Amino acid sequence: MQADKGISSMNQKKKKQLEARARIIKALAHPTRLFIVDELSGGEQCVCELTKMIGDDISTVSKHLSVLKQAGIVEDEKRGLQVWYSLRVPCILNFFGCIESVLEANAKQAREAVGR
Amino acid sequence: MQADKGISSMNQKKKKQLEARARIIKALAHPTRLFIVDELSGGEQCVCELTKMIGDDISTVSKHLSVLKQAGIVEDEKRGLQVWYSLRVPCILNFFGCIESVLEANAKQAREAVGR
DNA sequence: CATATATTTGGTTATTTTGCCAACTATGCA
DNA sequence: TGCATAGTTGGCAAAATAACCAAATATATG
C-alpha cells in the first residue's frame, strides 16, 4: 500500500482536491494565458483577434486557449468561421489583486534591502 | 526591434507585469506547494514537520519551500536547528475561493453532461 | 464543387520542472 | 572535539511544457 508519492499520509480525497486545484492554477501560470484572461475580462474575443494582439503563431494561441478551456476557466462558441472565447468564471479576476500585493511586498522588500 | 516572442505588440511594461504575475502563480501551481500554503494558513511550521506530513524526501520539500520563498509567498526564520516557514502575504488564501468555484462549475457541467 | 479563411491537431525539438540521492553546512550537545 | 539532527544544494534522469511548422477540419462563398 501507499505506492503513491508525496503527501502520502494524507487521505485520498484531500490529495485529489489539491491536485484539482493545482491543475487550475497551472492553467493560469503563463504570461500569455494571463494576458488572455485579462483581455477576456473586457468581453469575449475571437481567436484571430487574440492572436493579433499576442503575436505568436495562431496554433500556439489556440493551444493556450485549449489549456484554459480544459481547466474550465474559459468557454468557447463557434460563430461562422470564428470561435469566440469568454471567461466562464469571472471571479478569476479577483485573484489578481492578491498576486499584485505579493509583487508589491517583494518590491518593497527589495527597496529596503538596498537601504531604502 | 521586436526580437521577442509572444505578446509582442504589447508595451514592455505590461509584458513584464504579466511575466511577474505568472512567476508567482507558477510558484503556487503544484499540489505539494498548495498543501504547504494551506498548512501555513494555520500558522508557521518547521520543515521537519511539513516533511512528515508530505512524505517526500526532505530535500524535495525544501526545494518546494524554496520555490515559494523565491516567489515571495512565504518567509523563513531559523531557530536553533529548525527553520520555520510562514505565509508572507496571507491574502493568498482568498485566492482559493475562486479556484473552488471553477471546480464547482466544472463538476456541475460534468453532471449536466451526463444528463443530470 | 473549388477556394479562401479561421481554427485545431499532430509531430518535433528545446526548455523547464520534479524528485531522488549524495554531499555539504549549520547548530546543539555530550 | 565529535556526533547527531535539520536543512540546503548539486547533480542527474524522467516527465511535463512550450512554440513552431505542416497537415487536417470546418465553414462560408463564388
PDB file of C-alpha atoms (C1' of nucleotides) in Angstrom:
ATOM      1  CA  MET A   1       0.000   0.000   0.000  1.00  0.00           C
ATOM      2  CA  GLN A   2       0.895   3.597  -0.428  1.00  0.00           C
ATOM      3  CA  ALA A   3       2.536   3.302  -3.778  1.00  0.00           C
ATOM      4  CA  ASP A   4       1.914   6.996  -4.369  1.00  0.00           C
ATOM      5  CA  LYS A   5       4.445   9.710  -3.930  1.00  0.00           C
ATOM      6  CA  GLY A   6       4.059  12.909  -1.973  1.00  0.00           C
ATOM      7  CA  ILE A   7       1.508  13.998   0.521  1.00  0.00           C
ATOM      8  CA  SER A   8       1.347  10.310   1.037  1.00  0.00           C
ATOM      9  CA  SER A   9      -0.059  10.127   4.504  1.00  0.00           C
ATOM     10  CA  MET A  10      -2.938  12.394   3.540  1.00  0.00           C
ATOM     11  CA  ASN A  11      -6.332  10.994   2.789  1.00  0.00           C
ATOM     12  CA  GLN A  12      -7.037  10.369  -0.828  1.00  0.00           C
ATOM     13  CA  LYS A  13      -9.814  12.910  -1.013  1.00  0.00           C
ATOM     14  CA  LYS A  14      -7.758  15.836   0.144  1.00  0.00           C
ATOM     15  CA  LYS A  15      -4.995  14.765  -2.180  1.00  0.00           C
ATOM     16  CA  LYS A  16      -7.301  14.743  -5.183  1.00  0.00           C
ATOM     17  CA  GLN A  17      -8.582  18.126  -4.181  1.00  0.00           C
ATOM     18  CA  LEU A  18      -5.085  19.590  -4.087  1.00  0.00           C
ATOM     19  CA  GLU A  19      -4.345  18.115  -7.473  1.00  0.00           C
ATOM     20  CA  ALA A  20      -7.518  19.572  -8.915  1.00  0.00           C
ATOM     21  CA  ARG A  21      -6.677  22.995  -7.577  1.00  0.00           C
ATOM     22  CA  ALA A  22      -3.141  22.767  -8.862  1.00  0.00           C
ATOM     23  CA  ARG A  23      -4.381  21.920 -12.348  1.00  0.00           C
ATOM     24  CA  ILE A  24      -6.443  25.079 -12.483  1.00  0.00           C
ATOM     25  CA  ILE A  25      -3.729  27.271 -11.098  1.00  0.00           C
ATOM     26  CA  LYS A  26      -1.247  25.756 -13.505  1.00  0.00           C
ATOM     27  CA  ALA A  27      -3.531  26.691 -16.366  1.00  0.00           C
ATOM     28  CA  LEU A  28      -3.171  30.312 -15.301  1.00  0.00           C
ATOM     29  CA  ALA A  29       0.570  30.146 -14.812  1.00  0.00           C
ATOM     30  CA  HIS A  30       1.736  31.532 -18.125  1.00  0.00           C
ATOM     31  CA  PRO A  31       2.084  35.159 -19.256  1.00  0.00           C
ATOM     32  CA  THR A  32       0.165  34.623 -22.474  1.00  0.00           C
ATOM     33  CA  ARG A  33      -2.692  32.911 -20.692  1.00  0.00           C
ATOM     34  CA  LEU A  34      -2.824  35.680 -18.105  1.00  0.00           C
ATOM     35  CA  PHE A  35      -2.995  38.134 -20.948  1.00  0.00           C
ATOM     36  CA  ILE A  36      -5.882  36.247 -22.454  1.00  0.00           C
ATOM     37  CA  VAL A  37      -7.794  36.149 -19.177  1.00  0.00           C
ATOM     38  CA  ASP A  38      -7.180  39.846 -18.704  1.00  0.00           C
ATOM     39  CA  GLU A  39      -8.365  40.544 -22.203  1.00  0.00           C
ATOM     40  CA  LEU A  40     -11.482  38.435 -21.834  1.00  0.00           C
ATOM     41  CA  SER A  41     -12.388  40.339 -18.701  1.00  0.00           C
ATOM     42  CA  GLY A  42     -13.437  43.095 -21.090  1.00  0.00           C
ATOM     43  CA  GLY A  43     -15.687  40.752 -23.022  1.00  0.00           C
ATOM     44  CA  GLU A  44     -15.452  37.862 -25.449  1.00  0.00           C
ATOM     45  CA  GLN A  45     -12.841  37.775 -28.171  1.00  0.00           C
ATOM     46  CA  CYS A  46     -12.237  35.623 -31.203  1.00  0.00           C
ATOM     47  CA  VAL A  47      -9.053  33.643 -31.654  1.00  0.00           C
ATOM     48  CA  CYS A  48      -7.976  35.727 -34.602  1.00  0.00           C
ATOM     49  CA  GLU A  49      -8.140  38.943 -32.620  1.00  0.00           C
ATOM     50  CA  LEU A  50      -6.285  37.484 -29.646  1.00  0.00           C
ATOM     51  CA  THR A  51      -3.670  36.117 -31.997  1.00  0.00           C
ATOM     52  CA  LYS A  52      -3.090  39.569 -33.487  1.00  0.00           C
ATOM     53  CA  MET A  53      -2.641  41.046 -30.028  1.00  0.00           C
ATOM     54  CA  ILE A  54      -0.353  38.305 -28.803  1.00  0.00           C
ATOM     55  CA  GLY A  55       1.796  37.941 -31.868  1.00  0.00           C
ATOM     56  CA  ASP A  56       2.518  34.220 -31.569  1.00  0.00           C
ATOM     57  CA  ASP A  57       1.613  31.649 -34.167  1.00  0.00           C
ATOM     58  CA  ILE A  58      -2.111  31.036 -34.175  1.00  0.00           C
ATOM     59  CA  SER A  59      -1.538  27.384 -33.331  1.00  0.00           C
ATOM     60  CA  THR A  60       0.285  28.460 -30.185  1.00  0.00           C
ATOM     61  CA  VAL A  61      -2.549  30.753 -29.162  1.00  0.00           C
ATOM     62  CA  SER A  62      -5.067  28.062 -29.896  1.00  0.00           C
ATOM     63  CA  LYS A  63      -3.227  25.694 -27.615  1.00  0.00           C
ATOM     64  CA  HIS A  64      -3.117  28.232 -24.804  1.00  0.00           C
ATOM     65  CA  LEU A  65      -6.863  28.682 -25.181  1.00  0.00           C
ATOM     66  CA  SER A  66      -7.305  24.969 -25.086  1.00  0.00           C
ATOM     67  CA  VAL A  67      -5.415  24.789 -21.796  1.00  0.00           C
ATOM     68  CA  LEU A  68      -7.677  27.449 -20.300  1.00  0.00           C
ATOM     69  CA  LYS A  69     -10.773  25.732 -21.621  1.00  0.00           C
ATOM     70  CA  GLN A  70      -9.659  22.368 -20.369  1.00  0.00           C
ATOM     71  CA  ALA A  71      -9.307  23.876 -16.907  1.00  0.00           C
ATOM     72  CA  GLY A  72     -12.783  25.357 -17.079  1.00  0.00           C
ATOM     73  CA  ILE A  73     -11.586  28.938 -16.993  1.00  0.00           C
ATOM     74  CA  VAL A  74     -12.933  29.926 -20.397  1.00  0.00           C
ATOM     75  CA  GLU A  75     -15.598  28.656 -22.707  1.00  0.00           C
ATOM     76  CA  ASP A  76     -15.913  28.911 -26.462  1.00  0.00           C
ATOM     77  CA  GLU A  77     -18.608  29.295 -29.032  1.00  0.00           C
ATOM     78  CA  LYS A  78     -18.252  28.900 -32.731  1.00  0.00           C
ATOM     79  CA  ARG A  79     -19.965  31.525 -34.873  1.00  0.00           C
ATOM     80  CA  GLY A  80     -19.380  31.199 -38.565  1.00  0.00           C
ATOM     81  CA  LEU A  81     -15.708  30.841 -39.233  1.00  0.00           C
ATOM     82  CA  GLN A  82     -14.653  32.264 -35.925  1.00  0.00           C
ATOM     83  CA  VAL A  83     -14.503  30.866 -32.443  1.00  0.00           C
ATOM     84  CA  TRP A  84     -15.267  33.272 -29.634  1.00  0.00           C
ATOM     85  CA  TYR A  85     -13.869  32.777 -26.170  1.00  0.00           C
ATOM     86  CA  SER A  86     -15.164  34.240 -22.934  1.00  0.00           C
ATOM     87  CA  LEU A  87     -14.481  33.935 -19.219  1.00  0.00           C
ATOM     88  CA  ARG A  88     -16.515  31.205 -17.645  1.00  0.00           C
ATOM     89  CA  VAL A  89     -15.865  32.123 -14.019  1.00  0.00           C
ATOM     90  CA  PRO A  90     -15.146  35.847 -13.782  1.00  0.00           C
ATOM     91  CA  CYS A  91     -14.063  35.704 -10.149  1.00  0.00           C
ATOM     92  CA  ILE A  92     -10.751  34.595 -11.555  1.00  0.00           C
ATOM     93  CA  LEU A  93     -10.073  38.298 -11.784  1.00  0.00           C
ATOM     94  CA  ASN A  94     -10.147  38.989  -8.040  1.00  0.00           C
ATOM     95  CA  PHE A  95      -7.385  36.580  -7.975  1.00  0.00           C
ATOM     96  CA  PHE A  96      -5.009  39.112  -9.391  1.00  0.00           C
ATOM     97  CA  GLY A  97      -5.442  41.549  -6.530  1.00  0.00           C
ATOM     98  CA  CYS A  98      -3.536  39.288  -4.239  1.00  0.00           C
ATOM     99  CA  ILE A  99      -0.874  38.436  -6.762  1.00  0.00           C
ATOM    100  CA  GLU A 100      -0.339  42.136  -7.044  1.00  0.00           C
ATOM    101  CA  SER A 101       0.136  42.510  -3.308  1.00  0.00           C
ATOM    102  CA  VAL A 102       2.745  39.786  -3.337  1.00  0.00           C
ATOM    103  CA  LEU A 103       4.542  41.704  -6.038  1.00  0.00           C
ATOM    104  CA  GLU A 104       4.289  44.902  -4.034  1.00  0.00           C
ATOM    105  CA  ALA A 105       5.624  43.217  -0.929  1.00  0.00           C
ATOM    106  CA  ASN A 106       8.503  41.858  -2.982  1.00  0.00           C
ATOM    107  CA  ALA A 107       9.265  45.265  -4.414  1.00  0.00           C
ATOM    108  CA  LYS A 108       9.121  46.898  -1.016  1.00  0.00           C
ATOM    109  CA  GLN A 109      11.467  44.351   0.455  1.00  0.00           C
ATOM    110  CA  ALA A 110      13.834  44.791  -2.442  1.00  0.00           C
ATOM    111  CA  ARG A 111      13.892  48.542  -1.824  1.00  0.00           C
ATOM    112  CA  GLU A 112      14.551  48.045   1.856  1.00  0.00           C
ATOM    113  CA  ALA A 113      17.326  45.579   1.128  1.00  0.00           C
ATOM    114  CA  VAL A 114      19.183  48.240  -0.825  1.00  0.00           C
ATOM    115  CA  GLY A 115      18.998  50.511   2.160  1.00  0.00           C
ATOM    116  CA  ARG A 116      15.909  52.299   1.005  1.00  0.00           C
TER     117      ARG A 116
ATOM    118  CA  MET B   1      13.468  45.695 -32.924  1.00  0.00           C
ATOM    119  CA  GLN B   2      10.944  43.374 -31.529  1.00  0.00           C
ATOM    120  CA  ALA B   3      13.120  40.315 -31.329  1.00  0.00           C
ATOM    121  CA  ASP B   4      10.942  38.973 -28.551  1.00  0.00           C
ATOM    122  CA  LYS B   5       8.318  36.366 -28.959  1.00  0.00           C
ATOM    123  CA  GLY B   6       4.761  36.493 -27.758  1.00  0.00           C
ATOM    124  CA  ILE B   7       2.581  39.367 -26.712  1.00  0.00           C
ATOM    125  CA  SER B   8       4.963  41.162 -28.958  1.00  0.00           C
ATOM    126  CA  SER B   9       2.986  44.207 -29.833  1.00  0.00           C
ATOM    127  CA  MET B  10       2.367  44.971 -26.182  1.00  0.00           C
ATOM    128  CA  ASN B  11       4.350  47.577 -24.371  1.00  0.00           C
ATOM    129  CA  GLN B  12       7.301  46.321 -22.445  1.00  0.00           C
ATOM    130  CA  LYS B  13       5.925  47.343 -19.103  1.00  0.00           C
ATOM    131  CA  LYS B  14       2.728  45.358 -19.377  1.00  0.00           C
ATOM    132  CA  LYS B  15       4.682  42.414 -20.629  1.00  0.00           C
ATOM    133  CA  LYS B  16       6.997  42.477 -17.628  1.00  0.00           C
ATOM    134  CA  GLN B  17       3.991  42.702 -15.383  1.00  0.00           C
ATOM    135  CA  LEU B  18       2.395  39.630 -16.891  1.00  0.00           C
ATOM    136  CA  GLU B  19       5.626  37.723 -16.508  1.00  0.00           C
ATOM    137  CA  ALA B  20       5.930  38.740 -12.885  1.00  0.00           C
ATOM    138  CA  ARG B  21       2.396  37.609 -12.178  1.00  0.00           C
ATOM    139  CA  ALA B  22       2.932  34.344 -13.970  1.00  0.00           C
ATOM    140  CA  ARG B  23       6.034  33.643 -11.904  1.00  0.00           C
ATOM    141  CA  ILE B  24       4.067  33.939  -8.684  1.00  0.00           C
ATOM    142  CA  ILE B  25       1.160  31.899  -9.916  1.00  0.00           C
ATOM    143  CA  LYS B  26       3.541  29.244 -11.173  1.00  0.00           C
ATOM    144  CA  ALA B  27       5.016  29.000  -7.705  1.00  0.00           C
ATOM    145  CA  LEU B  28       1.567  28.019  -6.445  1.00  0.00           C
ATOM    146  CA  ALA B  29       0.878  25.583  -9.240  1.00  0.00           C
ATOM    147  CA  HIS B  30       1.827  22.320  -7.571  1.00  0.00           C
ATOM    148  CA  PRO B  31      -0.183  20.119  -5.209  1.00  0.00           C
ATOM    149  CA  THR B  32       2.565  19.915  -2.612  1.00  0.00           C
ATOM    150  CA  ARG B  33       3.059  23.646  -2.594  1.00  0.00           C
ATOM    151  CA  LEU B  34      -0.671  24.219  -2.280  1.00  0.00           C
ATOM    152  CA  PHE B  35      -0.643  21.852   0.644  1.00  0.00           C
ATOM    153  CA  ILE B  36       2.134  23.833   2.255  1.00  0.00           C
ATOM    154  CA  VAL B  37       0.325  27.137   1.782  1.00  0.00           C
ATOM    155  CA  ASP B  38      -2.822  25.632   3.189  1.00  0.00           C
ATOM    156  CA  GLU B  39      -0.908  24.267   6.150  1.00  0.00           C
ATOM    157  CA  LEU B  40       0.828  27.566   6.822  1.00  0.00           C
ATOM    158  CA  SER B  41      -2.512  29.319   6.895  1.00  0.00           C
ATOM    159  CA  GLY B  42      -2.895  27.748  10.330  1.00  0.00           C
ATOM    160  CA  GLY B  43       0.403  29.166  11.484  1.00  0.00           C
ATOM    161  CA  GLU B  44       4.114  28.671  10.963  1.00  0.00           C
ATOM    162  CA  GLN B  45       5.632  25.227  10.588  1.00  0.00           C
ATOM    163  CA  CYS B  46       9.126  23.831  10.538  1.00  0.00           C
ATOM    164  CA  VAL B  47      10.481  21.953   7.553  1.00  0.00           C
ATOM    165  CA  CYS B  48      10.692  18.733   9.527  1.00  0.00           C
ATOM    166  CA  GLU B  49       7.002  18.812  10.397  1.00  0.00           C
ATOM    167  CA  LEU B  50       5.923  19.643   6.856  1.00  0.00           C
ATOM    168  CA  THR B  51       8.139  16.869   5.571  1.00  0.00           C
ATOM    169  CA  LYS B  52       6.460  14.350   7.853  1.00  0.00           C
ATOM    170  CA  MET B  53       3.035  15.413   6.645  1.00  0.00           C
ATOM    171  CA  ILE B  54       4.001  15.399   2.996  1.00  0.00           C
ATOM    172  CA  GLY B  55       6.007  12.217   2.931  1.00  0.00           C
ATOM    173  CA  ASP B  56       8.511  13.190   0.245  1.00  0.00           C
ATOM    174  CA  ASP B  57      12.222  13.354   0.757  1.00  0.00           C
ATOM    175  CA  ILE B  58      13.183  16.351   2.864  1.00  0.00           C
ATOM    176  CA  SER B  59      15.263  17.703   0.005  1.00  0.00           C
ATOM    177  CA  THR B  60      12.173  17.725  -2.183  1.00  0.00           C
ATOM    178  CA  VAL B  61      10.166  19.590   0.432  1.00  0.00           C
ATOM    179  CA  SER B  62      12.997  22.004   0.945  1.00  0.00           C
ATOM    180  CA  LYS B  63      13.023  22.774  -2.760  1.00  0.00           C
ATOM    181  CA  HIS B  64       9.289  23.367  -2.828  1.00  0.00           C
ATOM    182  CA  LEU B  65       9.680  25.767   0.071  1.00  0.00           C
ATOM    183  CA  SER B  66      12.455  27.483  -1.765  1.00  0.00           C
ATOM    184  CA  VAL B  67      10.205  27.998  -4.778  1.00  0.00           C
ATOM    185  CA  LEU B  68       7.551  29.579  -2.560  1.00  0.00           C
ATOM    186  CA  LYS B  69      10.104  31.733  -0.813  1.00  0.00           C
ATOM    187  CA  GLN B  70      11.647  32.835  -4.067  1.00  0.00           C
ATOM    188  CA  ALA B  71       8.226  33.987  -5.207  1.00  0.00           C
ATOM    189  CA  GLY B  72       7.694  35.934  -2.008  1.00  0.00           C
ATOM    190  CA  ILE B  73       4.808  33.810  -0.841  1.00  0.00           C
ATOM    191  CA  VAL B  74       6.447  32.518   2.328  1.00  0.00           C
ATOM    192  CA  GLU B  75       9.273  33.647   4.557  1.00  0.00           C
ATOM    193  CA  ASP B  76      11.564  31.661   6.796  1.00  0.00           C
ATOM    194  CA  GLU B  77      13.294  32.064  10.107  1.00  0.00           C
ATOM    195  CA  LYS B  78      15.928  29.817  11.552  1.00  0.00           C
ATOM    196  CA  ARG B  79      15.570  28.951  15.216  1.00  0.00           C
ATOM    197  CA  GLY B  80      18.129  26.540  16.536  1.00  0.00           C
ATOM    198  CA  LEU B  81      18.310  23.547  14.288  1.00  0.00           C
ATOM    199  CA  GLN B  82      14.957  24.170  12.687  1.00  0.00           C
ATOM    200  CA  VAL B  83      13.767  26.530  10.007  1.00  0.00           C
ATOM    201  CA  TRP B  84      10.243  27.826  10.419  1.00  0.00           C
ATOM    202  CA  TYR B  85       8.207  28.923   7.460  1.00  0.00           C
ATOM    203  CA  SER B  86       5.185  31.189   7.476  1.00  0.00           C
ATOM    204  CA  LEU B  87       2.901  32.886   4.965  1.00  0.00           C
ATOM    205  CA  ARG B  88       4.188  36.263   3.986  1.00  0.00           C
ATOM    206  CA  VAL B  89       1.052  37.506   2.232  1.00  0.00           C
ATOM    207  CA  PRO B  90      -1.975  35.769   3.730  1.00  0.00           C
ATOM    208  CA  CYS B  91      -4.389  37.074   1.115  1.00  0.00           C
ATOM    209  CA  ILE B  92      -3.085  34.210  -0.967  1.00  0.00           C
ATOM    210  CA  LEU B  93      -5.802  32.252   0.768  1.00  0.00           C
ATOM    211  CA  ASN B  94      -8.742  34.183  -0.694  1.00  0.00           C
ATOM    212  CA  PHE B  95      -7.365  33.030  -3.887  1.00  0.00           C
ATOM    213  CA  PHE B  96      -8.620  29.550  -3.269  1.00  0.00           C
ATOM    214  CA  GLY B  97     -12.236  30.589  -3.056  1.00  0.00           C
ATOM    215  CA  CYS B  98     -12.322  31.261  -6.739  1.00  0.00           C
ATOM    216  CA  ILE B  99     -10.386  28.172  -7.678  1.00  0.00           C
ATOM    217  CA  GLU B 100     -13.036  26.286  -5.803  1.00  0.00           C
ATOM    218  CA  SER B 101     -15.811  27.886  -7.784  1.00  0.00           C
ATOM    219  CA  VAL B 102     -14.129  26.916 -11.020  1.00  0.00           C
ATOM    220  CA  LEU B 103     -14.019  23.366  -9.742  1.00  0.00           C
ATOM    221  CA  GLU B 104     -17.670  23.515  -8.787  1.00  0.00           C
ATOM    222  CA  ALA B 105     -18.638  24.856 -12.174  1.00  0.00           C
ATOM    223  CA  ASN B 106     -16.647  22.060 -13.779  1.00  0.00           C
ATOM    224  CA  ALA B 107     -18.332  19.464 -11.640  1.00  0.00           C
ATOM    225  CA  LYS B 108     -21.763  20.879 -12.347  1.00  0.00           C
ATOM    226  CA  GLN B 109     -21.141  20.859 -16.051  1.00  0.00           C
ATOM    227  CA  ALA B 110     -19.867  17.311 -15.872  1.00  0.00           C
ATOM    228  CA  ARG B 111     -23.056  16.263 -14.094  1.00  0.00           C
ATOM    229  CA  GLU B 112     -25.196  18.009 -16.668  1.00  0.00           C
ATOM    230  CA  ALA B 113     -23.278  16.419 -19.492  1.00  0.00           C
ATOM    231  CA  VAL B 114     -24.201  13.019 -18.177  1.00  0.00           C
ATOM    232  CA  GLY B 115     -27.829  14.009 -18.377  1.00  0.00           C
ATOM    233  CA  ARG B 116     -28.427  15.250 -14.858  1.00  0.00           C
TER     234      ARG B 116
ATOM    235  C1'  DC C   1     -17.834  21.915 -56.286  1.00  0.00           C
ATOM    236  C1'  DA C   2     -13.368  24.790 -55.644  1.00  0.00           C
ATOM    237  C1'  DT C   3     -11.316  28.129 -52.897  1.00  0.00           C
ATOM    238  C1'  DA C   4     -10.315  31.041 -49.027  1.00  0.00           C
ATOM    239  C1'  DT C   5     -10.432  31.899 -44.134  1.00  0.00           C
ATOM    240  C1'  DA C   6     -10.363  30.508 -39.173  1.00  0.00           C
ATOM    241  C1'  DT C   7      -9.043  27.223 -36.066  1.00  0.00           C
ATOM    242  C1'  DT C   8      -7.431  22.801 -34.249  1.00  0.00           C
ATOM    243  C1'  DT C   9      -4.414  18.867 -34.155  1.00  0.00           C
ATOM    244  C1'  DG C  10      -0.093  16.115 -34.828  1.00  0.00           C
ATOM    245  C1'  DG C  11       4.676  15.950 -34.624  1.00  0.00           C
ATOM    246  C1'  DT C  12       9.237  17.661 -33.287  1.00  0.00           C
ATOM    247  C1'  DT C  13      12.662  19.902 -30.651  1.00  0.00           C
ATOM    248  C1'  DA C  14      14.149  22.741 -26.852  1.00  0.00           C
ATOM    249  C1'  DT C  15      13.416  24.071 -22.188  1.00  0.00           C
ATOM    250  C1'  DT C  16      11.698  23.640 -17.610  1.00  0.00           C
ATOM    251  C1'  DT C  17      10.176  21.146 -13.739  1.00  0.00           C
ATOM    252  C1'  DT C  18      10.206  17.176 -10.477  1.00  0.00           C
ATOM    253  C1'  DG C  19      12.063  14.191  -7.238  1.00  0.00           C
ATOM    254  C1'  DC C  20      15.563  11.376  -5.608  1.00  0.00           C
ATOM    255  C1'  DC C  21      20.275  10.577  -3.770  1.00  0.00           C
ATOM    256  C1'  DA C  22      24.571  12.113  -2.060  1.00  0.00           C
ATOM    257  C1'  DA C  23      27.303  15.621  -0.232  1.00  0.00           C
ATOM    258  C1'  DC C  24      27.687  19.754   2.345  1.00  0.00           C
ATOM    259  C1'  DT C  25      26.521  23.408   6.044  1.00  0.00           C
ATOM    260  C1'  DA C  26      24.865  24.858  10.445  1.00  0.00           C
ATOM    261  C1'  DT C  27      23.621  24.185  15.129  1.00  0.00           C
ATOM    262  C1'  DG C  28      23.275  21.880  19.570  1.00  0.00           C
ATOM    263  C1'  DC C  29      25.037  18.839  22.917  1.00  0.00           C
ATOM    264  C1'  DA C  30      27.895  15.205  25.321  1.00  0.00           C
TER     265       DA C  30
ATOM    266  C1'  DT D   1      36.130  17.960  19.811  1.00  0.00           C
ATOM    267  C1'  DG D   2      32.985  14.523  17.923  1.00  0.00           C
ATOM    268  C1'  DC D   3      28.461  13.228  16.863  1.00  0.00           C
ATOM    269  C1'  DA D   4      23.625  13.738  15.791  1.00  0.00           C
ATOM    270  C1'  DT D   5      19.904  16.377  13.858  1.00  0.00           C
ATOM    271  C1'  DA D   6      17.800  19.779  10.465  1.00  0.00           C
ATOM    272  C1'  DG D   7      18.110  21.761   6.169  1.00  0.00           C
ATOM    273  C1'  DT D   8      20.103  23.205   1.730  1.00  0.00           C
ATOM    274  C1'  DT D   9      22.492  22.435  -2.538  1.00  0.00           C
ATOM    275  C1'  DG D  10      24.356  19.954  -6.659  1.00  0.00           C
ATOM    276  C1'  DG D  11      23.652  16.594  -9.982  1.00  0.00           C
ATOM    277  C1'  DC D  12      21.009  13.602 -12.733  1.00  0.00           C
ATOM    278  C1'  DA D  13      17.185  11.145 -15.199  1.00  0.00           C
ATOM    279  C1'  DA D  14      12.331  11.237 -16.185  1.00  0.00           C
ATOM    280  C1'  DA D  15       8.270  13.800 -17.157  1.00  0.00           C
ATOM    281  C1'  DA D  16       5.791  17.824 -18.459  1.00  0.00           C
ATOM    282  C1'  DT D  17       5.622  22.322 -21.174  1.00  0.00           C
ATOM    283  C1'  DA D  18       6.119  25.448 -24.910  1.00  0.00           C
ATOM    284  C1'  DA D  19       6.390  27.004 -29.620  1.00  0.00           C
ATOM    285  C1'  DC D  20       6.803  26.236 -34.254  1.00  0.00           C
ATOM    286  C1'  DC D  21       5.523  24.141 -38.804  1.00  0.00           C
ATOM    287  C1'  DA D  22       2.672  21.261 -41.539  1.00  0.00           C
ATOM    288  C1'  DA D  23      -1.499  18.965 -42.183  1.00  0.00           C
ATOM    289  C1'  DA D  24      -6.316  18.328 -41.223  1.00  0.00           C
ATOM    290  C1'  DT D  25     -11.248  20.375 -40.235  1.00  0.00           C
ATOM    291  C1'  DA D  26     -14.948  23.283 -40.670  1.00  0.00           C
ATOM    292  C1'  DT D  27     -17.499  26.915 -42.645  1.00  0.00           C
ATOM    293  C1'  DA D  28     -18.612  30.448 -45.968  1.00  0.00           C
ATOM    294  C1'  DT D  29     -18.894  31.939 -50.694  1.00  0.00           C
ATOM    295  C1'  DG D  30     -18.308  32.293 -55.751  1.00  0.00           C
TER     296       DG D  30
END
